[in-house]
Short mmCIF file of C-alpha atoms in Angstrom, two decimals:
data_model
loop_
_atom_site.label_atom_id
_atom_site.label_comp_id
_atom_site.label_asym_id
_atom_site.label_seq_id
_atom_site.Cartn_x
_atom_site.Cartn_y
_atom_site.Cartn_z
CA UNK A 854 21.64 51.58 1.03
CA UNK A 855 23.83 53.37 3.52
CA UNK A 856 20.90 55.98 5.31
CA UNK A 857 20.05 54.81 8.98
CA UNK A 858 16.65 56.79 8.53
CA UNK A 859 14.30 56.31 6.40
CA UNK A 860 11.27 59.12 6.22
CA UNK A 861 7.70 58.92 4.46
CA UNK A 862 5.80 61.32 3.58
CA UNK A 863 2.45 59.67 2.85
CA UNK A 864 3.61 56.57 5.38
CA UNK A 865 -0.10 55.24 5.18
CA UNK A 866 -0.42 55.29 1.81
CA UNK A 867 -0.55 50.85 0.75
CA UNK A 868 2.35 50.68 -1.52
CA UNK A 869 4.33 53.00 0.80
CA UNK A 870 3.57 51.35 4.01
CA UNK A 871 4.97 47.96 2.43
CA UNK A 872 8.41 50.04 2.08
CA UNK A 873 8.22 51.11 5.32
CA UNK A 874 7.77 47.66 6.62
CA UNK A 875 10.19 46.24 4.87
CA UNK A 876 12.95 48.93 6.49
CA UNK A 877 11.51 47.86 9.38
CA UNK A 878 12.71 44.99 9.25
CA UNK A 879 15.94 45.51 7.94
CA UNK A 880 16.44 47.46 11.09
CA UNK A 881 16.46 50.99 9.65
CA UNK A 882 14.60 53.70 11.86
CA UNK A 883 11.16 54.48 10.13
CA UNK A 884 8.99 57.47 10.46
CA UNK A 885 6.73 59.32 8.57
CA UNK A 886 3.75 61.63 8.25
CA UNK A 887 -0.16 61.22 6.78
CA UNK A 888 -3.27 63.03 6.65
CA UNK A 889 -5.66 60.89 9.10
CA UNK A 890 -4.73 57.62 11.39
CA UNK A 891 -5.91 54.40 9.63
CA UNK A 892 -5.69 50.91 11.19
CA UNK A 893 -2.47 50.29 9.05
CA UNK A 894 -0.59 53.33 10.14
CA UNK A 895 -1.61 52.27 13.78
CA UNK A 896 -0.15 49.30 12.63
CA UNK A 897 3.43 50.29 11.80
CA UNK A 898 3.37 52.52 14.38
CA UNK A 899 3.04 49.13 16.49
CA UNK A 900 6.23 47.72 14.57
CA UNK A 901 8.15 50.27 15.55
CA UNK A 902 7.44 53.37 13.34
CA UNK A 903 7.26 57.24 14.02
CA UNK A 904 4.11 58.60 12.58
CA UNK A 905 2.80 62.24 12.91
CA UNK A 906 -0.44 63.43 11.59
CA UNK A 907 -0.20 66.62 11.01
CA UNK A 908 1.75 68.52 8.29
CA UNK A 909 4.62 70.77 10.51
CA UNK A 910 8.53 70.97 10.26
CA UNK A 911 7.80 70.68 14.29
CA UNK A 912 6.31 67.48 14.50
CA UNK A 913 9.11 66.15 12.57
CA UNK A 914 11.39 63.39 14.82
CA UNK A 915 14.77 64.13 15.80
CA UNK A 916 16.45 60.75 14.11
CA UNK A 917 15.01 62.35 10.88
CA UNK A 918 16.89 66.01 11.46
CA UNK A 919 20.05 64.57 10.29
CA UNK A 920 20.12 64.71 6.22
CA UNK A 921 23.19 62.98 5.68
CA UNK A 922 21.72 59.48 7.57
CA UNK A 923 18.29 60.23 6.46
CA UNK A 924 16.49 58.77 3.30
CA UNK A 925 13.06 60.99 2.59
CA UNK A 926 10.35 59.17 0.73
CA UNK A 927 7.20 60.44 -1.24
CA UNK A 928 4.46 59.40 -2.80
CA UNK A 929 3.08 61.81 -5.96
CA UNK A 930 -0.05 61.88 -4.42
CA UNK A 931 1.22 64.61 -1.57
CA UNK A 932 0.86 67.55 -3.07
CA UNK A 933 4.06 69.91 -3.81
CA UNK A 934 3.39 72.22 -1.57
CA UNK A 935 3.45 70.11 1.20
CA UNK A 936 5.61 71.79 3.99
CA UNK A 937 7.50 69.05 5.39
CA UNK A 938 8.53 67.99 1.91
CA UNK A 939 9.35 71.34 1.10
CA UNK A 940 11.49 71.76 4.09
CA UNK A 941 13.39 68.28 3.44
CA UNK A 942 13.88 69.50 -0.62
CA UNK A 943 15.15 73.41 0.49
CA UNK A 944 17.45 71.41 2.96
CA UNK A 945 19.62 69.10 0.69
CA UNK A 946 18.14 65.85 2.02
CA UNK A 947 18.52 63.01 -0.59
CA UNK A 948 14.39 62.79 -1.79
CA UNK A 949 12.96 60.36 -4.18
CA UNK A 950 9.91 58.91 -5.55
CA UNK A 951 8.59 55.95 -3.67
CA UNK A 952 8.58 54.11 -7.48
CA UNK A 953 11.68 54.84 -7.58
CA UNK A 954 12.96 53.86 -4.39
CA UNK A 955 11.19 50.31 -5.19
CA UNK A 956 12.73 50.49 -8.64
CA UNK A 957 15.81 50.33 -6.83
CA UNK A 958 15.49 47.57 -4.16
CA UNK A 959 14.24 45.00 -6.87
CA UNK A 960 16.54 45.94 -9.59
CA UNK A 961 18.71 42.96 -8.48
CA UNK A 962 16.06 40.39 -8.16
CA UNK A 963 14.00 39.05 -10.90
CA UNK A 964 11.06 40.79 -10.97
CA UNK A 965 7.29 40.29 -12.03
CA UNK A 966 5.53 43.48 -12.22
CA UNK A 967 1.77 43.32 -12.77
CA UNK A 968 0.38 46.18 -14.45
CA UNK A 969 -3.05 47.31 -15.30
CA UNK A 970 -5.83 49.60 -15.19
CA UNK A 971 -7.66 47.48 -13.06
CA UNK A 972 -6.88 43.83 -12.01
CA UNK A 973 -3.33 44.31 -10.67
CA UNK A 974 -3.78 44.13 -7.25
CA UNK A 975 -5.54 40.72 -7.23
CA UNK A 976 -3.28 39.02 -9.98
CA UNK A 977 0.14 40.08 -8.19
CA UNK A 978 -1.45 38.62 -4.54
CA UNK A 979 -2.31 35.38 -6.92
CA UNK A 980 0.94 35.27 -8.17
CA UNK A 981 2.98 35.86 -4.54
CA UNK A 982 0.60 33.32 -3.18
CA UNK A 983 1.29 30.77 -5.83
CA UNK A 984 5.23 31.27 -5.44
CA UNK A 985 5.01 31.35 -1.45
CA UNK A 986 3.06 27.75 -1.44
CA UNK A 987 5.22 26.92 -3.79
CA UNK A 988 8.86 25.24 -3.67
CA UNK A 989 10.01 28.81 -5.55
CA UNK A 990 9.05 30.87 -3.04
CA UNK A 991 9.32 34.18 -3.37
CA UNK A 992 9.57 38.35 -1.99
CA UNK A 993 6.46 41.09 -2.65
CA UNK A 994 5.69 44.25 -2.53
CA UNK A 995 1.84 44.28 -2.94
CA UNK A 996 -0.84 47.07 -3.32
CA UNK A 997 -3.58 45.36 -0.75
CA UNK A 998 -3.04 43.57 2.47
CA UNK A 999 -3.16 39.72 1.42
CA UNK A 1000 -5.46 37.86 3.82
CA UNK A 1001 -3.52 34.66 3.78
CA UNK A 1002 -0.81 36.15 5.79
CA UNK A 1003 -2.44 39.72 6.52
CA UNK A 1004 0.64 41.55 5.34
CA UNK A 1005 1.03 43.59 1.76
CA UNK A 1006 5.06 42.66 2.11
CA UNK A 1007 6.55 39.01 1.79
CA UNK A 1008 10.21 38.70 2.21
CA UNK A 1009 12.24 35.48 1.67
CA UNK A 1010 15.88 34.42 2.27
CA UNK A 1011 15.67 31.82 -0.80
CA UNK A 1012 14.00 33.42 -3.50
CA UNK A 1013 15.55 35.26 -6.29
CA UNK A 1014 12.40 36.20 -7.67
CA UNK A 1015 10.53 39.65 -6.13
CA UNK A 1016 6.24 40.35 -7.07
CA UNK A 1017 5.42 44.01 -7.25
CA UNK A 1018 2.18 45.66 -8.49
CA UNK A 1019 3.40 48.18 -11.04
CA UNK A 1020 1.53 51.18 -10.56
CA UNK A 1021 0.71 53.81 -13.82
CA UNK A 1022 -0.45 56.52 -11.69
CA UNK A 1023 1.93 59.37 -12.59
CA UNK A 1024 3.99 57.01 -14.67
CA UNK A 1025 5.64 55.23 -11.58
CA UNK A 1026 6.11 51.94 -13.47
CA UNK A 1027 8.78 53.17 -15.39
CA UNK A 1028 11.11 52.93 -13.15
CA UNK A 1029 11.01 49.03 -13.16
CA UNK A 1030 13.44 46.43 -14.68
CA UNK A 1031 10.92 43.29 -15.10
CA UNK A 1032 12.00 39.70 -15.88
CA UNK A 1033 8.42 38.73 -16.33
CA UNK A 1034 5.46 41.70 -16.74
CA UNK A 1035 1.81 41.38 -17.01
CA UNK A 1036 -0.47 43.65 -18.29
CA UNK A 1037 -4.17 42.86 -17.36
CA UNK A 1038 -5.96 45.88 -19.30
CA UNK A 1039 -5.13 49.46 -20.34
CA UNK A 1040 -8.36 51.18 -19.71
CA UNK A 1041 -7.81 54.87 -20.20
CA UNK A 1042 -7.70 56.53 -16.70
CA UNK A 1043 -5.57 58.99 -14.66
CA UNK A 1044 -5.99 61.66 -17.62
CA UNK A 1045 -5.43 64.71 -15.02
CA UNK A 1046 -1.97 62.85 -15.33
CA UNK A 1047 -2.25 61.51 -19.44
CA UNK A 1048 -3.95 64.13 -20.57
CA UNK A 1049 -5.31 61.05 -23.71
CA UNK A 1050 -6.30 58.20 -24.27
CA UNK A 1051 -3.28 57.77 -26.59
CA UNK A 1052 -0.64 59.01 -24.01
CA UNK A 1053 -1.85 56.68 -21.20
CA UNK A 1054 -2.09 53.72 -23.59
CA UNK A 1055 1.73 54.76 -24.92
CA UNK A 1056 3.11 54.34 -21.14
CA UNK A 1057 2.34 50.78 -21.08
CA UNK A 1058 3.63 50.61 -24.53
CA UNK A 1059 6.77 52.16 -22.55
CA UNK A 1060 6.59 49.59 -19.76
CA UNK A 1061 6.58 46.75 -22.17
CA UNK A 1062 10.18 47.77 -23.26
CA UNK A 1063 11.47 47.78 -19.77
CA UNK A 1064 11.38 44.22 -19.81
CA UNK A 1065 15.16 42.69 -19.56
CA UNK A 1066 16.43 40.46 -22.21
CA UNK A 1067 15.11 36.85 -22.03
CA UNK A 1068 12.16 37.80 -20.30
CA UNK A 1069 8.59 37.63 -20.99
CA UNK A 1070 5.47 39.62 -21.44
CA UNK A 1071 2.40 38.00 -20.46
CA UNK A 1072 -0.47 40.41 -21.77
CA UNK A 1073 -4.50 39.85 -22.29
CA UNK A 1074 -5.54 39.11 -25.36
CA UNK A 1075 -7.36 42.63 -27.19
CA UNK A 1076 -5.73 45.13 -25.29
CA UNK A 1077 -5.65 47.69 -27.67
CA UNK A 1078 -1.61 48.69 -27.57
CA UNK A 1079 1.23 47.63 -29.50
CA UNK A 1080 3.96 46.11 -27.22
CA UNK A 1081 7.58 47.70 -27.55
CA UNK A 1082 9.54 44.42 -26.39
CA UNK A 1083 13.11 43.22 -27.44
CA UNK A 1084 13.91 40.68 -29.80
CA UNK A 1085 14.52 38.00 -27.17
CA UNK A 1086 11.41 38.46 -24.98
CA UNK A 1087 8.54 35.83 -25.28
CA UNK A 1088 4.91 37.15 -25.59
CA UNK A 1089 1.89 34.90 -24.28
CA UNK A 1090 -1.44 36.35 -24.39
CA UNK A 1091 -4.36 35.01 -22.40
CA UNK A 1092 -7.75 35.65 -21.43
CA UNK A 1093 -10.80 33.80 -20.11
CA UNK A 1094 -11.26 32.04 -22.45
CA UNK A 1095 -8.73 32.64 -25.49
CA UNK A 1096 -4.96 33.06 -25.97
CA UNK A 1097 -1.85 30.48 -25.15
CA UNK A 1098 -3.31 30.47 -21.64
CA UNK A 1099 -6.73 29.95 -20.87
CA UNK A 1100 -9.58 28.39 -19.38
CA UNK A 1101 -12.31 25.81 -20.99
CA UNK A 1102 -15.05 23.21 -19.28
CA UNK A 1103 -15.86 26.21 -16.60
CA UNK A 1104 -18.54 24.85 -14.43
CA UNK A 1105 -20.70 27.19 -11.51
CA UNK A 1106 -22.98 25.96 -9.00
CA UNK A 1107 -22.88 25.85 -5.25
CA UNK A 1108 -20.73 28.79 -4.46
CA UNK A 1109 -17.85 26.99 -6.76
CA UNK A 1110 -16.19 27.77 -10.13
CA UNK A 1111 -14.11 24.87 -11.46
CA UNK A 1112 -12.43 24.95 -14.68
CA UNK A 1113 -9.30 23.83 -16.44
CA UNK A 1114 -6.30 25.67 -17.71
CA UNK A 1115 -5.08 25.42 -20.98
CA UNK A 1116 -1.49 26.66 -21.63
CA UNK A 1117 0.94 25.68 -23.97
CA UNK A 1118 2.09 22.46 -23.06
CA UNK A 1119 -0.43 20.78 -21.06
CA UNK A 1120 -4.21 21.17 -19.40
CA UNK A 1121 -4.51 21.39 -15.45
CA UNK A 1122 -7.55 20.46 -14.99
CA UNK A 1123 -10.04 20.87 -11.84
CA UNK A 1124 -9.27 24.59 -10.59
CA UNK A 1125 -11.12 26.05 -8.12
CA UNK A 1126 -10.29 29.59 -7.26
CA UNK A 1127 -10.53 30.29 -3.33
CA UNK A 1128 -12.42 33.65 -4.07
CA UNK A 1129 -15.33 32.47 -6.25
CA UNK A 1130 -16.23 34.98 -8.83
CA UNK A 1131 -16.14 35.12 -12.41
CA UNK A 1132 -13.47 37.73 -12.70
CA UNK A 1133 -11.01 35.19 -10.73
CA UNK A 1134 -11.13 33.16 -13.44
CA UNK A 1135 -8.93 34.64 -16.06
CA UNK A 1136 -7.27 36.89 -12.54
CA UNK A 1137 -6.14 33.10 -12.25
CA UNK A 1138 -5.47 32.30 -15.78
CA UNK A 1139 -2.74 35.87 -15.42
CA UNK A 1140 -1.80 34.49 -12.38
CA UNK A 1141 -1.02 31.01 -13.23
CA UNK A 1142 0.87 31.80 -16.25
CA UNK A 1143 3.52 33.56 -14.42
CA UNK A 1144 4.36 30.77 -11.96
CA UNK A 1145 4.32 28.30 -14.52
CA UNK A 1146 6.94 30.51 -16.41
CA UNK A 1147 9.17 30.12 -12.94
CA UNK A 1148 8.78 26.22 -12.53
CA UNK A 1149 5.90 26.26 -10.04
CA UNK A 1150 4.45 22.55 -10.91
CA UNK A 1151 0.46 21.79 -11.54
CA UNK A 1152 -0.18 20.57 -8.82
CA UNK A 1153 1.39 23.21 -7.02
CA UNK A 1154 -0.86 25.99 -8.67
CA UNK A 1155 -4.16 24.07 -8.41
CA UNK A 1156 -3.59 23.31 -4.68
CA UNK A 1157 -2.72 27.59 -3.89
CA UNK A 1158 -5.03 29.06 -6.39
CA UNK A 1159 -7.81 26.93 -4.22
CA UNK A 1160 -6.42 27.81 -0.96
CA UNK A 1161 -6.25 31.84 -2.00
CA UNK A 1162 -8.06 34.07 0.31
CA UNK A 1163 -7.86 37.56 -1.87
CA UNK A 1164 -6.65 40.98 -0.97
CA UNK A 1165 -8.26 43.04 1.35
CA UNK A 1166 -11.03 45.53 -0.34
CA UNK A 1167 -10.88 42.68 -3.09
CA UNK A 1168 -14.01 41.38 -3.38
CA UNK A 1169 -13.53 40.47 -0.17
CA UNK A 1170 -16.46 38.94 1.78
CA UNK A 1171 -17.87 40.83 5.27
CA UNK A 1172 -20.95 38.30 5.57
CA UNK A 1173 -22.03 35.21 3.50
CA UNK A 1174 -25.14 34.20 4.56
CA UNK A 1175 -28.59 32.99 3.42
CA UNK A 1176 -30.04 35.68 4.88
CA UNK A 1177 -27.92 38.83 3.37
CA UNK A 1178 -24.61 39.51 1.64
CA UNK A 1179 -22.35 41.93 2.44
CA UNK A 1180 -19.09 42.47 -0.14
CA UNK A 1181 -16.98 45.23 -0.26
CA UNK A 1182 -14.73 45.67 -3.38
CA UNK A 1183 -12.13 48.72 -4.24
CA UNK A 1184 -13.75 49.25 -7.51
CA UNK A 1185 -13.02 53.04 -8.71
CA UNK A 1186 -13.02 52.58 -12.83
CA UNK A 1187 -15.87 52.34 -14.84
CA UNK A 1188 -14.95 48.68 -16.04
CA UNK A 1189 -13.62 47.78 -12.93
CA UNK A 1190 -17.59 48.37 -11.25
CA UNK A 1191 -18.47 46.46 -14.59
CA UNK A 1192 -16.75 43.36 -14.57
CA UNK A 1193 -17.31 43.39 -10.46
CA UNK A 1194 -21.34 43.91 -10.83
CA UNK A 1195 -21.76 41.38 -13.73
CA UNK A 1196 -19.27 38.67 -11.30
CA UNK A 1197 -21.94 39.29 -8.12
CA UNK A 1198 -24.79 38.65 -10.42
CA UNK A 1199 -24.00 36.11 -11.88
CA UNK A 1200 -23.01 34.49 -8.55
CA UNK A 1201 -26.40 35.38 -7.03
CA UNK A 1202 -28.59 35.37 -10.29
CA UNK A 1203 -31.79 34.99 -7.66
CA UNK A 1204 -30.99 37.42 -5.84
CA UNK A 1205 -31.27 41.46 -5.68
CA UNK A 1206 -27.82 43.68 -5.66
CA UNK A 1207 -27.31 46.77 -4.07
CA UNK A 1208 -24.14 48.69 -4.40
CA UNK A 1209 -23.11 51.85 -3.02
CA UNK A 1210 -20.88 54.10 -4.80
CA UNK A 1211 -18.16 56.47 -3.53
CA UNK A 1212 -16.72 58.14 -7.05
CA UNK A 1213 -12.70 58.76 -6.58
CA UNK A 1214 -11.40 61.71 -7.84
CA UNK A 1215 -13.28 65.16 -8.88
CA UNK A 1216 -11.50 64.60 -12.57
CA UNK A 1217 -12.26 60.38 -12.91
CA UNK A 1218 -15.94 61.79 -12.42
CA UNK A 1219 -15.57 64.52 -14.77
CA UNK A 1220 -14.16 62.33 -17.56
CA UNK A 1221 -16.20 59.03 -17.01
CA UNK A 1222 -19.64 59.91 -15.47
CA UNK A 1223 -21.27 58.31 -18.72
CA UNK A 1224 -19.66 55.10 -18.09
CA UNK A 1225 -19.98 55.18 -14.58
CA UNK A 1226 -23.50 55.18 -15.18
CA UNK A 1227 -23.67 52.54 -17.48
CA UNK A 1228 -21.88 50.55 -15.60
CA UNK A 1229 -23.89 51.51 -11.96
CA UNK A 1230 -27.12 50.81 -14.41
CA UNK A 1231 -26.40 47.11 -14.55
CA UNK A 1232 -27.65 47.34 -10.50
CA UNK A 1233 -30.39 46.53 -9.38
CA UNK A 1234 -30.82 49.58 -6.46
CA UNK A 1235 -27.62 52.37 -6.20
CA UNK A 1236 -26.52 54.10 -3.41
CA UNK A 1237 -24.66 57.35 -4.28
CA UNK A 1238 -22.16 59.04 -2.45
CA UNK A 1239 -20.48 62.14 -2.38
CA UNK A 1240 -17.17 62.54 -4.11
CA UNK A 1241 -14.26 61.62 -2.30
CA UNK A 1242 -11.55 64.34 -3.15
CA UNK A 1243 -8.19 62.23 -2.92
CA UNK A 1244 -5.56 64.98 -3.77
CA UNK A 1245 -8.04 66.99 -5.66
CA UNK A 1246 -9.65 70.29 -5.20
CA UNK A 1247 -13.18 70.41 -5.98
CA UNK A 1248 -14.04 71.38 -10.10
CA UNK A 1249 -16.83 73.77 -10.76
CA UNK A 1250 -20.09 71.91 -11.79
CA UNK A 1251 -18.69 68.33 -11.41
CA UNK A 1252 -20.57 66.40 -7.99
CA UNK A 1253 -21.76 62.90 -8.11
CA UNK A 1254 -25.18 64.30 -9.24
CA UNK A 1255 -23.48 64.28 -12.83
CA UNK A 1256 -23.39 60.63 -12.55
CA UNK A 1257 -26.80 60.32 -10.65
CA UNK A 1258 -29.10 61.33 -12.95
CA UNK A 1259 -27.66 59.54 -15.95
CA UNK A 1260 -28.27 56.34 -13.96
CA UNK A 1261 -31.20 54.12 -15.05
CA UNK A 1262 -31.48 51.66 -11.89
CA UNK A 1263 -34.70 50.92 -11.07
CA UNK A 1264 -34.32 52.59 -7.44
CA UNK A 1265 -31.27 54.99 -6.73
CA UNK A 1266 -30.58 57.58 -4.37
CA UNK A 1267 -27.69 60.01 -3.47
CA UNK A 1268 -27.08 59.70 0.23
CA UNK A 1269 -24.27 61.87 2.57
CA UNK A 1270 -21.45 59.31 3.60
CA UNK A 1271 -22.69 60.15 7.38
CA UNK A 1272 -26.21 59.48 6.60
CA UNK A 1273 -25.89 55.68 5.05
CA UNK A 1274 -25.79 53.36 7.90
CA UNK A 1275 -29.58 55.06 8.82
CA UNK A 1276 -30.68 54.48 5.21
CA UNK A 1277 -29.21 51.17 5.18
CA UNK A 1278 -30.99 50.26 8.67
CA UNK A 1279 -34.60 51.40 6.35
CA UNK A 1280 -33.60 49.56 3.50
CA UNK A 1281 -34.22 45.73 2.44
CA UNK A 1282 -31.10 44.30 0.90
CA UNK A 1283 -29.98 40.84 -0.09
CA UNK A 1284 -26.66 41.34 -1.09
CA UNK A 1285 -24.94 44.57 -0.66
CA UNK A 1286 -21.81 45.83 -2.24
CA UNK A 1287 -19.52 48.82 -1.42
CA UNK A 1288 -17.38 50.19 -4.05
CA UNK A 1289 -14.41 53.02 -3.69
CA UNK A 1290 -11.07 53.55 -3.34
CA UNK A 1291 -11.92 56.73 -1.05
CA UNK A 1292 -12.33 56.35 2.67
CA UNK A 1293 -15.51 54.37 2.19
CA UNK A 1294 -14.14 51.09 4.21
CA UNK A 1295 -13.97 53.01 7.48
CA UNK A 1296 -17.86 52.22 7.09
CA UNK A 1297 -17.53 48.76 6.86
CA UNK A 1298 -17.47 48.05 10.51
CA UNK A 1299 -20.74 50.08 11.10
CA UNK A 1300 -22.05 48.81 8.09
CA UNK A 1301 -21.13 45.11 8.91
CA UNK A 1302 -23.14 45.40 12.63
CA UNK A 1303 -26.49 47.16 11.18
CA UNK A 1304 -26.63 44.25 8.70
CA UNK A 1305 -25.83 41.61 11.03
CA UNK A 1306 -28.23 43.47 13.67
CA UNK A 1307 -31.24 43.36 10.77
CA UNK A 1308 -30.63 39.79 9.00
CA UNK A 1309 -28.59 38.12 11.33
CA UNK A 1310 -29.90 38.69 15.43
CA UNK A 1311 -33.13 36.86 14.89
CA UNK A 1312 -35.36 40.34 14.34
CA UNK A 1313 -35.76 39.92 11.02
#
């Protein structure tokens, strides 16, 4: 790639700041813009990146001015009638799609691209964990910042082999060439995008025959989609506890899960996932297929999968105490908060959960506020908040009260995002869990102190 410059628009976005770190360090001159400061912007902008926060042509670095040396990069989520990208498009610069851009940089590497409705961020970290402890080692382009080595990029001058969370939204995963794909669920979402249930389904049907010759599919058992692969790519299938990889003899007690993995040829037995929740179990089974498949040994797998820390906003753990809880989790899909409420309660079966909720997207809420109910119902108190818009502008009639009174927790209340840390510091909790894939985690900190200020200071 010739360009000297590379430009983002949407530089803070997690699967676009990975690109922009790995320019970075290929010594390329990064810059970009986005909508608010975050701690990973602030972050590039440490490694050496130009970032602007407001949308105007003026604010727009010199280095970038120059089309012919300047790459511009965009995520679909800016909207079309962004100015800066307009200016870049009326001007001739060379513009593409940050999926494609990726599609690009790993079409020469063998690639495993994790798809899925939900579930991909966790099982690609597992994976690039499991290859980097590993004698295989390998590159990744991740959609979460992996706490074992607090990056969402992994680069290696060994490894043939590249990790990259293949993302649906607006059908960006076509534009991959896999070796190896995995498809951990195809739970109908994005539908301002789909428009059906049978359209989003059919793009992973379409992602399935992107896979190269010789490669292989590795897809859970029951998703309900027919795969479109070549003659000469393997399927496995796999699950908790069915398909040519699974698990059997799962044992929980004292903060542990141990079980052993069944694959084809051979049981590894004693696995104990770092991040101890039910859902890491067949996140693990996913996980462990694909290194297997690239001659990571037993031994190898049993020894990472143990010492696995999990991806920020992944069920990722503030405060583990006896005295209070505190987990926050990205959760945005109906069976995402599902299979996330059902892990925490079964991990603390004694004790009472508390989530709050920030719904994603005026038209997720719109199409799933029955099963966001049902699924917020399994809880034991809710904590509503107001929708966060994303790229959206509002819809007439749809607010989280659509979701709110369909909910039949035994307490639940709809609360202003600036007003929770006061209810929270009225409020008896044992463990509490935030969901979201809004802006909902720059509450953690406060949310972190008043807990640690209540349960944790000796006043309570």
């Amino acid at each position: 790639m010739n360009y000297e410059s590379i430009y983002f628009v949407g530089i803070g976005g997690i699967g676009m700041s990975n690109l922009a770190r790995y320019f970075l360090l290929k010594g390329k001159r990064v810059g970009g813009y986005d909508r608010v400061e975050t701690a990973l912007t602030r972050s590039l902008q440490e490694e050496g990146a130009l970032i602007h926060y407001e949308d105007n042509i003026r604010f727009i670095p010199a280095p970038f001015l120059n089309k012919e040396k300047t790459l511009v990069v965009y995520t679909p989520a800016v909207p079309a009638s962004h100015s800066e990208l307009l200016y870049f498009r009326e001007n001739g610069y060379a513009v593409m799609k940050r999926a494609q851009l990726l599609g690009e940089i790993t079409a020469t590497s063998d690639a495993i691209c994790v798809a899925g409705t939900h579930g991909k961020t966790t099982v690609s970290s597992m994976i690039a964990h499991l290859l980097r402890q590993s004698t295989v080692d390998c590159n990744a382009f991740l959609g979460g910042i992996l706490k074992n080595y607090n990056n969402n990029l992994l680069l290696s001058e060994k490894s043939h082999i590249t990790v990259i969370e293949a993302d649906e939204y607006d059908r960006s995963f076509h534009w991959l060439t896999p070796w190896i794909a995995v498809v951990t669920s195809a739970d109908p979402d994005h539908l301002d995008i789909y428009g059906t249930e049978e359209a989003y389904r059919e793009s992973f049907e379409k992602f399935t025959s992107l896979i190269r010759p010789e490669g292989h599919l590795i897809m859970k058992k029951g998703i309900p989609m027919t795969p479109r692969t070549g003659e000469t790519v393997k399927i496995w299938s796999y699950s908790e506890t069915e398909g040519d990889f699974h698990a059997e003899n799962i044992r929980i007690g004292n903060g542990e899960i141990v079980f052993d993995l069944v694959t084809p040829s051979e049981v590894i037995r004693n696995i104990s996932p770092g991040v101890p929740v039910m859902i890491n179990i067949e996140n693990s089974v996913a996980a462990a297929a694909a290194a297997l498949l690239c001659g990571v040994t037993p031994d190898e797998i049993r020894e990472a999968l143990h010492t696995f820390r999990g991806a920020g906003r992944r069920f990722d753990f503030h405060i583990k105490s006896d005295r209070v809880v505190f987990i926050d989790d990205y959760a945005h899909h109906p069976r995402e908060l599902s299979a996330a409420i059902q892990s925490i309660k079964a991990l603390y079966a004694d004790k009472s959960v508390t989530a709050v909720f920030q719904p994603h997207l005026y038209s997720r809420t719109r199409d799933f506020a029955k099963e966001f109910a049902e699924s917020l119902s399994l809880l034991d108190d809710v904590i509503l908040l107001d929708i966060y818009p994303a790229r959206e502008e509002p819809i007439e009639g749809v607010t989280s009260r659509i979701i709110f009174d369909k909910i039949t927790s035994p307490q639940k209340v709809l609360c202003a995002k600036q007003e929770l840390t006061g209810l929270l510091k009225e409020k008896d909790v044992e463990v509490l869990v935030t969901f979201g894939a809004g802006d909902i985690d720059r509450l953690l900190p406060e949310i972190e102190q008043v807990l640690k200020e209540k349960y944790l200071s000796g006043t309570k």
